[in-house]
mmCIF file of C-alpha atoms in Angstrom:
data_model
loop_
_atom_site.group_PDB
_atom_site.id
_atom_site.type_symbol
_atom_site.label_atom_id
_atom_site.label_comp_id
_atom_site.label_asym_id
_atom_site.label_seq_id
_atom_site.Cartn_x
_atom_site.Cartn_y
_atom_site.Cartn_z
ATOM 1 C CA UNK A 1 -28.689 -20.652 -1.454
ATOM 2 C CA UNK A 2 -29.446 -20.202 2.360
ATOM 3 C CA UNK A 3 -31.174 -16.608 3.112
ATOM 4 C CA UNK A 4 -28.795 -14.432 5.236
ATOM 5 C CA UNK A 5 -30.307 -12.768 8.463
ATOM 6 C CA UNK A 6 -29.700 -9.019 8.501
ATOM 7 C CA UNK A 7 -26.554 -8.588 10.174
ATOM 8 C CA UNK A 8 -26.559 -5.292 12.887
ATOM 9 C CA UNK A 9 -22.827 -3.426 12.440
ATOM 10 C CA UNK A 10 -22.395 -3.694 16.589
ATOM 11 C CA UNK A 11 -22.433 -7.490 15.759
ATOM 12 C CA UNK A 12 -19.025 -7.322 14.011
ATOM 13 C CA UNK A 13 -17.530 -7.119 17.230
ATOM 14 C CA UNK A 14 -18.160 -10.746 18.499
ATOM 15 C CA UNK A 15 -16.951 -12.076 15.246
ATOM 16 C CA UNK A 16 -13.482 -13.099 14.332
ATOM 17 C CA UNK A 17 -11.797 -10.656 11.433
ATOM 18 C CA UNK A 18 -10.574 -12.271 8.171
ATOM 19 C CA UNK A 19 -8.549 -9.827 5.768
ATOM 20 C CA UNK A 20 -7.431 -10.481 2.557
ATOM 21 C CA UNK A 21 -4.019 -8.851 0.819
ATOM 22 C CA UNK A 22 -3.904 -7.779 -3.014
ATOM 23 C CA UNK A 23 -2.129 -8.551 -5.535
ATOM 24 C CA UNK A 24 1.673 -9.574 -4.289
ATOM 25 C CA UNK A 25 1.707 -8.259 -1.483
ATOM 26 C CA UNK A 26 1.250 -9.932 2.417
ATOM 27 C CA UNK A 27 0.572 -9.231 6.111
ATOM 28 C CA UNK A 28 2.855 -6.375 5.530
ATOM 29 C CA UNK A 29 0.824 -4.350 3.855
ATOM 30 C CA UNK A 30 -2.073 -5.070 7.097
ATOM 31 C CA UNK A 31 0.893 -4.796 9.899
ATOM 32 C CA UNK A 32 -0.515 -1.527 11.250
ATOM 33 C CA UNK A 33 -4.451 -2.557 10.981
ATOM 34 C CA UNK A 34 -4.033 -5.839 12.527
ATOM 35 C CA UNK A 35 -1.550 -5.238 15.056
ATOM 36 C CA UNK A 36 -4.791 -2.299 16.420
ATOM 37 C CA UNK A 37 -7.114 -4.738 15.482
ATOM 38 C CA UNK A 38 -6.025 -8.097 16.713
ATOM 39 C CA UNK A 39 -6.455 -6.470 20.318
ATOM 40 C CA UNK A 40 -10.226 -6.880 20.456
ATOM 41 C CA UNK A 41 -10.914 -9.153 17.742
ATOM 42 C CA UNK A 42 -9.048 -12.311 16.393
ATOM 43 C CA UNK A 43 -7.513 -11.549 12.976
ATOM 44 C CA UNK A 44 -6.599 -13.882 10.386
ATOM 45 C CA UNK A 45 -4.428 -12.781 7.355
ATOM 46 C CA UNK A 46 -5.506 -14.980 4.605
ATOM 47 C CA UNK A 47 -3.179 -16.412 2.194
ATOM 48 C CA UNK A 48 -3.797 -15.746 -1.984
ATOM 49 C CA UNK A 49 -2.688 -18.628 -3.262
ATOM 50 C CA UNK A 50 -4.024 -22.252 -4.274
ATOM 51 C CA UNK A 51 -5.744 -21.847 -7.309
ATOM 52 C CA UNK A 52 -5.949 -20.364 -10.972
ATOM 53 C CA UNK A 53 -9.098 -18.891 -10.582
ATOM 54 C CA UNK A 54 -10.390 -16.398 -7.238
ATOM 55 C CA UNK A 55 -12.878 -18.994 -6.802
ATOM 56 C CA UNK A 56 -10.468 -21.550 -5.829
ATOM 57 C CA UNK A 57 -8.555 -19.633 -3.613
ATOM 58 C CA UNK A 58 -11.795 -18.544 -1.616
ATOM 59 C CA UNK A 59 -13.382 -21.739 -2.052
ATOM 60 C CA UNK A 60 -10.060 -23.124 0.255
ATOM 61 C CA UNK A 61 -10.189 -20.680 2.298
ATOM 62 C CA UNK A 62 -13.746 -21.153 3.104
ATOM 63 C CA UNK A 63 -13.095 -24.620 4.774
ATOM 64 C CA UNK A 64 -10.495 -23.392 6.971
ATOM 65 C CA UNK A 65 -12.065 -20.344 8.164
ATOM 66 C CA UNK A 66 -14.660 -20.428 11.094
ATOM 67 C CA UNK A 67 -18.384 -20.280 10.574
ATOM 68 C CA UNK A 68 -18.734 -16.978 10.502
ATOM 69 C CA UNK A 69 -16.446 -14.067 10.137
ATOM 70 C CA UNK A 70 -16.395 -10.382 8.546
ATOM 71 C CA UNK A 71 -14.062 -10.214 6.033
ATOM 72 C CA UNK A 72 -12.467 -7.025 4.681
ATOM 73 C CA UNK A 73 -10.350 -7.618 1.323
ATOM 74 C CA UNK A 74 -8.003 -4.725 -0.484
ATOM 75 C CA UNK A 75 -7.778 -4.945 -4.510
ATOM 76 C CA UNK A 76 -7.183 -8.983 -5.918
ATOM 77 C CA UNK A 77 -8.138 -9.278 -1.685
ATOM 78 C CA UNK A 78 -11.631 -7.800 -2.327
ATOM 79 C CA UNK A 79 -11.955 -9.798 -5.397
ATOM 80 C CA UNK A 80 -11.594 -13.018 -3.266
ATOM 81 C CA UNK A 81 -14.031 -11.695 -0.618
ATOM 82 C CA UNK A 82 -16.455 -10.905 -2.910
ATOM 83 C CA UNK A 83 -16.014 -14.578 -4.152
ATOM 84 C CA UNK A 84 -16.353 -15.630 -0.214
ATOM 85 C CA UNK A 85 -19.846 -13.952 -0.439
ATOM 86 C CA UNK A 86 -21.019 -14.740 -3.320
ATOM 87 C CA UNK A 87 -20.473 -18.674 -2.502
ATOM 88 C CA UNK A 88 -21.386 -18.513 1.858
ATOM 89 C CA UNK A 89 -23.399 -15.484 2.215
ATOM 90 C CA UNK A 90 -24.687 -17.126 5.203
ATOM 91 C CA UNK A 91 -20.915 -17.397 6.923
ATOM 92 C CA UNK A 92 -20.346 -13.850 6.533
ATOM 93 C CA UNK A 93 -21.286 -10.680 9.111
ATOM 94 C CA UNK A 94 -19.789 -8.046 7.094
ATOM 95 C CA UNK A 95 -17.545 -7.499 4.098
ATOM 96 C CA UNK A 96 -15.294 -4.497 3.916
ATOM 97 C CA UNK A 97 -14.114 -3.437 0.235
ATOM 98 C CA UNK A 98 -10.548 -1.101 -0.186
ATOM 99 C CA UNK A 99 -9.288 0.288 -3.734
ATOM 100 C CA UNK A 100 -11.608 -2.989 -5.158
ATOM 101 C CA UNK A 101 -13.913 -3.213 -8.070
ATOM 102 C CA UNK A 102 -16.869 -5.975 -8.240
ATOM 103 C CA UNK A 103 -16.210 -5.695 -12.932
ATOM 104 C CA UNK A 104 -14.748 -8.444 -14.362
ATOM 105 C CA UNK A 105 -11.508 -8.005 -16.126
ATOM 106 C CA UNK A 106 -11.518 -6.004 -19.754
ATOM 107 C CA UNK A 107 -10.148 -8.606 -22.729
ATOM 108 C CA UNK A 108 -7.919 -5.429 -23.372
ATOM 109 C CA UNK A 109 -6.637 -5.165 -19.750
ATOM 110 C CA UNK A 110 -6.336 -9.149 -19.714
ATOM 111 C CA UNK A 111 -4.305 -9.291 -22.727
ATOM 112 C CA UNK A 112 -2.282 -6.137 -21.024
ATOM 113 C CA UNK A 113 -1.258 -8.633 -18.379
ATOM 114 C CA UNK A 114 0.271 -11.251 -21.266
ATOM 115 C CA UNK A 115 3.819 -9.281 -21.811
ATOM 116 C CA UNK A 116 3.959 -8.761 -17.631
ATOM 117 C CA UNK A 117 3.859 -12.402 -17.464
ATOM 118 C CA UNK A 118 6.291 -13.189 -20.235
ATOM 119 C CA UNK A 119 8.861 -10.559 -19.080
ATOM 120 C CA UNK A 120 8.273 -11.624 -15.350
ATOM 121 C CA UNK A 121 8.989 -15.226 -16.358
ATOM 122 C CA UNK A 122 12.474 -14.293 -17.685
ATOM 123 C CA UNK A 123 13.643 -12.759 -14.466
ATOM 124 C CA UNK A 124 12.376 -9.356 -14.490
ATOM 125 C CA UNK A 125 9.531 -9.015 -12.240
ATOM 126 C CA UNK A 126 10.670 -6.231 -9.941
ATOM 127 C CA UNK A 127 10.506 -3.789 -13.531
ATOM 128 C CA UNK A 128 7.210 -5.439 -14.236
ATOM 129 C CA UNK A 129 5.755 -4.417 -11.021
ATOM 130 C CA UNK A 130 6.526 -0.816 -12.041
ATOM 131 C CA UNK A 131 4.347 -1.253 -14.653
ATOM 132 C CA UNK A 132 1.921 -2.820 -12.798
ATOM 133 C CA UNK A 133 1.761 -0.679 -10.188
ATOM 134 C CA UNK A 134 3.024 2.640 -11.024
ATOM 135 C CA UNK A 135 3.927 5.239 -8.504
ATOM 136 C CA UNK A 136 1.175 8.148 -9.831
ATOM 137 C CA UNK A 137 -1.374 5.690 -8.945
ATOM 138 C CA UNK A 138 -0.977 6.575 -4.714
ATOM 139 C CA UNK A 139 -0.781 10.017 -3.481
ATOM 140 C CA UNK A 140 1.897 12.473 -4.362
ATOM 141 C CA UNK A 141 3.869 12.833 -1.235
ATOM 142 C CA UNK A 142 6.888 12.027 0.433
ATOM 143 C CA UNK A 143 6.161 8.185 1.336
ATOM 144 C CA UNK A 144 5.455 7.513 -2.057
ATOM 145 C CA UNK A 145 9.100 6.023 -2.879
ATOM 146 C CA UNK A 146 8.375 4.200 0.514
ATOM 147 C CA UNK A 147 5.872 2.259 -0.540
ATOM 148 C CA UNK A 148 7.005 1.713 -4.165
ATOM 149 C CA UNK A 149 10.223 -0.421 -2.745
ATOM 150 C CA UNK A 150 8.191 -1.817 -0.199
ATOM 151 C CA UNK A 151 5.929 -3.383 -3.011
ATOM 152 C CA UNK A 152 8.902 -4.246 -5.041
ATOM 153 C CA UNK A 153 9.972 -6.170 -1.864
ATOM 154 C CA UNK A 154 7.083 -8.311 -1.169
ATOM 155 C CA UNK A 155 6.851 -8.987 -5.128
ATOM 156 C CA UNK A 156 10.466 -10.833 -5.195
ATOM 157 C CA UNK A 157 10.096 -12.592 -1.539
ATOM 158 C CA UNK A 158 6.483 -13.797 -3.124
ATOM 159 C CA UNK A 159 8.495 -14.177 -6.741
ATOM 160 C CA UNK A 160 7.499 -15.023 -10.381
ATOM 161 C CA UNK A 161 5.434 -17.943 -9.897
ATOM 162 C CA UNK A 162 2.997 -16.734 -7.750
ATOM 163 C CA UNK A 163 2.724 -13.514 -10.057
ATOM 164 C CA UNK A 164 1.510 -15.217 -12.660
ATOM 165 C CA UNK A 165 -0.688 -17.687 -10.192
ATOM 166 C CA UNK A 166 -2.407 -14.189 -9.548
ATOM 167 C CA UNK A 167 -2.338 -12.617 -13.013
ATOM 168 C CA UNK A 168 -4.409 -15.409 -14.305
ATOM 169 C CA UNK A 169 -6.829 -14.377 -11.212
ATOM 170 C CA UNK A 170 -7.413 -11.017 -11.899
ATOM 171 C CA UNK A 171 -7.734 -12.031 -15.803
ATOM 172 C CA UNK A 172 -10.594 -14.636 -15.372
ATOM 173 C CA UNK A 173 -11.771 -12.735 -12.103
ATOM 174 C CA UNK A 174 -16.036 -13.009 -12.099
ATOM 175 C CA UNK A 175 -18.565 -10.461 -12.238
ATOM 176 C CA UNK A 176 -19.825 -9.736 -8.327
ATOM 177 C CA UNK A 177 -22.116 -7.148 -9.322
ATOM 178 C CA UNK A 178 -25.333 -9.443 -8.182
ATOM 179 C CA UNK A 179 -23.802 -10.670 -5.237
ATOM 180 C CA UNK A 180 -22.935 -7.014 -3.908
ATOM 181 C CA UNK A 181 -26.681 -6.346 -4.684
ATOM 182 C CA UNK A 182 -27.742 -9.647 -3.170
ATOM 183 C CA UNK A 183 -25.698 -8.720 0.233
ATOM 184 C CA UNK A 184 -27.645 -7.972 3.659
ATOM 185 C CA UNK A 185 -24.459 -7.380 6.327
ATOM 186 C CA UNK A 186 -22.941 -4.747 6.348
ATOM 187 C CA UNK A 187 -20.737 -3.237 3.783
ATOM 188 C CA UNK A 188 -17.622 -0.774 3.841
ATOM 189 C CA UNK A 189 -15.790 0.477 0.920
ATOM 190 C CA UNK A 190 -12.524 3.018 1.451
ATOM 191 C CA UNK A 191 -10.875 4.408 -1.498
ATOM 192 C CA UNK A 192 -8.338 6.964 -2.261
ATOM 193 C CA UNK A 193 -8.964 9.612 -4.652
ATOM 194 C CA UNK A 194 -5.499 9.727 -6.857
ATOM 195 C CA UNK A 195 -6.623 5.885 -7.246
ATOM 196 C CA UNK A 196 -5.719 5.089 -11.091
ATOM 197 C CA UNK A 197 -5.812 1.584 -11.274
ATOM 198 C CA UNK A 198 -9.880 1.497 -9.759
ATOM 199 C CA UNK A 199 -10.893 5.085 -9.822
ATOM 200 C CA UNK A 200 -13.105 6.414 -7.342
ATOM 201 C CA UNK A 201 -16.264 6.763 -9.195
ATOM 202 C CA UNK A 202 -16.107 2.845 -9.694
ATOM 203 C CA UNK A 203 -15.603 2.257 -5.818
ATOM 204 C CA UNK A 204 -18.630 4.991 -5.119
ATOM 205 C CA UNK A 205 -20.118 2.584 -7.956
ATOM 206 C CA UNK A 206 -19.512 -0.115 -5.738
ATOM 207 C CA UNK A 207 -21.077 1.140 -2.532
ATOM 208 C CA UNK A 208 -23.946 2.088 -4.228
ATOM 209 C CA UNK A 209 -24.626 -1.651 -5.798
ATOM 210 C CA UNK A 210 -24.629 -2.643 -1.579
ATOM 211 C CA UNK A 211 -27.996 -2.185 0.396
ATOM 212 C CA UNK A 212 -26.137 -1.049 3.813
ATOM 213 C CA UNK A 213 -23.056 0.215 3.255
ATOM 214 C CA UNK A 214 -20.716 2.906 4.163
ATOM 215 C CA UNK A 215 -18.145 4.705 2.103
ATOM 216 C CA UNK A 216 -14.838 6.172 3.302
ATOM 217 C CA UNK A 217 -13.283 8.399 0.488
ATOM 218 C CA UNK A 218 -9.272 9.550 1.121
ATOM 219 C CA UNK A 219 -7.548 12.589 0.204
ATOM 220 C CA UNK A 220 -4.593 11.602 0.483
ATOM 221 C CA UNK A 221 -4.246 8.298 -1.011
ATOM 222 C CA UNK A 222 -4.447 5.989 -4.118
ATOM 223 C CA UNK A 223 -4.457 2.546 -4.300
ATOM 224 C CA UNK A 224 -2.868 1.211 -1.350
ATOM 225 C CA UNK A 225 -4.997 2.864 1.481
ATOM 226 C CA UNK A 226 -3.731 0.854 4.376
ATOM 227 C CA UNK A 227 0.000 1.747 3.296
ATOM 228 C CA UNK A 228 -0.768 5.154 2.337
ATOM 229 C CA UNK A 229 -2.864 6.482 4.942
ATOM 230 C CA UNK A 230 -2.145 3.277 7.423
ATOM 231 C CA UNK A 231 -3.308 5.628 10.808
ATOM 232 C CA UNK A 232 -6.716 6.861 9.494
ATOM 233 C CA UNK A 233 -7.642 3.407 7.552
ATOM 234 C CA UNK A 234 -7.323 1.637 11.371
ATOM 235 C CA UNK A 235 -9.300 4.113 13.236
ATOM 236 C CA UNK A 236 -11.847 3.778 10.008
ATOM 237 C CA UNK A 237 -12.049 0.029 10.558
ATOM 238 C CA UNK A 238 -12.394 0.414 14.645
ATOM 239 C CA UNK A 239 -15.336 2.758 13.840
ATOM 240 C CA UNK A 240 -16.463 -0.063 11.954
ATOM 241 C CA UNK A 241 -15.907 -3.136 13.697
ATOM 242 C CA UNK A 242 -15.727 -2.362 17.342
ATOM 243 C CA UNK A 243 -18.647 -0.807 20.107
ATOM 244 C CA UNK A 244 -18.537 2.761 20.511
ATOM 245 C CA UNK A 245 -17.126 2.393 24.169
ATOM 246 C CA UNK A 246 -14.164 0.067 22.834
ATOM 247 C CA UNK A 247 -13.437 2.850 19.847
ATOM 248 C CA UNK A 248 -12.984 5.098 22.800
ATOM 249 C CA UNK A 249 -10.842 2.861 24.689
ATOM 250 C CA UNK A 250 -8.846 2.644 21.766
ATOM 251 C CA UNK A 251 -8.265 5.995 20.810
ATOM 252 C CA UNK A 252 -7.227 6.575 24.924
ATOM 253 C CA UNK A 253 -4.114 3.954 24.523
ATOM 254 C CA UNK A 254 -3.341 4.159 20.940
#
């Protein structure tokens, strides 16, 4: 495995930005972030799809991506960058971790996901994604209904096949707790506290298995950050990614 040089966190800003959606959902759910980000840096919004397993899909997205890149990922997103990592830690300045755990799937939760599939299979996956992804896992509030038919939207434009594409994902999903521990760039994990499906403690878990990174905890969301909470998720990325005199800039014309 080639050694990766220590990465300084100014550095992210003269490399191109690769993030990663979660489970069925798209560039929607990054519109805000990347339409901030894609000013200074260039942003790709990598597709979750080509394979059964997360090592597939990253190992396909590693040969179209460029050499090196930061790459943030949010939930089956994260799982996928972690998978990046763990496979090219040498191609990768910085990884950035939202509402993601580096645990392989429980048999109980995997087996959990068997009756999803079925029931999404016979033309019921927008009541499936309720399940899923219920609304007491993101922030009380009064966005919440918001959100929940915007996720029930990208689920049936993405549809049934690609739900269970990424079900069998998450169930055979690896272990990343070495390669977090392995890392040398830069980290950053953001969480929300009302979080239900990866609870908070397991994200603060997460940051601590990762020698350099930084850990961005949110009242007021759960487990769609960048939907939730879409304002102070982009000006924690710019923070992250950008110079101090280009954060500035930023906050000026924003």
């Amino acid at each position: 495995m080639t050694k990766t040089a220590r990465i300084d966190p100014a550095d992210l800003s003269r490399r191109p930005l690769v993030v990663v959606p979660g489970f069925m959902s798209d560039s929607r759910v990054w519109e805000t972030q990347v339409r901030l980000l894609s000013r200074y840096l260039p942003v790709t919004v990598a597709p979750v799809t080509g394979g059964g397993r997360v090592e597939d899909v990253a190992l396909a997205l590693l040969d179209d991506l460029p050499r090196c890149f930061t790459v943030i990922g949010t939930g089956l997103g994260g799982a996928i960058a972690m998978a990046m990592l763990q496979r090219a830690p040498e191609r990768i300045a910085g990884i950035g971790l939202i509402a993601t755990s580096p645990l392989a799937e429980t048999p109980a939760k995997a087996a959990e996901r068997e009756p999803w599939i079925i029931r999404a299979r016979t033309g019921r996956l927008r009541g499936v994604m309720q399940e899923v992804f219920p609304s007491a896992t993101l922030a009380p509030g009064p966005r919440r209904g918001q959100i929940m038919a915007e996720i029930a939207d990208m689920a049936d434009d993405l549809g049934t096949e690609l739900f269970v594409e990424q079900s069998r994902m998450l169930q055979r999903r690896s272990d990343q707790q070495a390669t977090l521990r392995r890392a040398d760039q830069p980290g950053l994990v953001i969480c929300g506290v009302h979080d239900k499906i990866i609870p908070a403690r397991r994200q603060l878990f997460t940051a601590e298995l990762m020698r350099h990174a930084r850990i961005e905890i949110l009242e007021d969301a759960g487990h769609l950050p960048l939907m939730e909470q879409p304002e102070r998720v982009s000006q924690i990325l710019c923070d992250w990614l950008l110079p101090r005199v280009e954060v500035e800039e930023l906050r000026q014309t924003g």
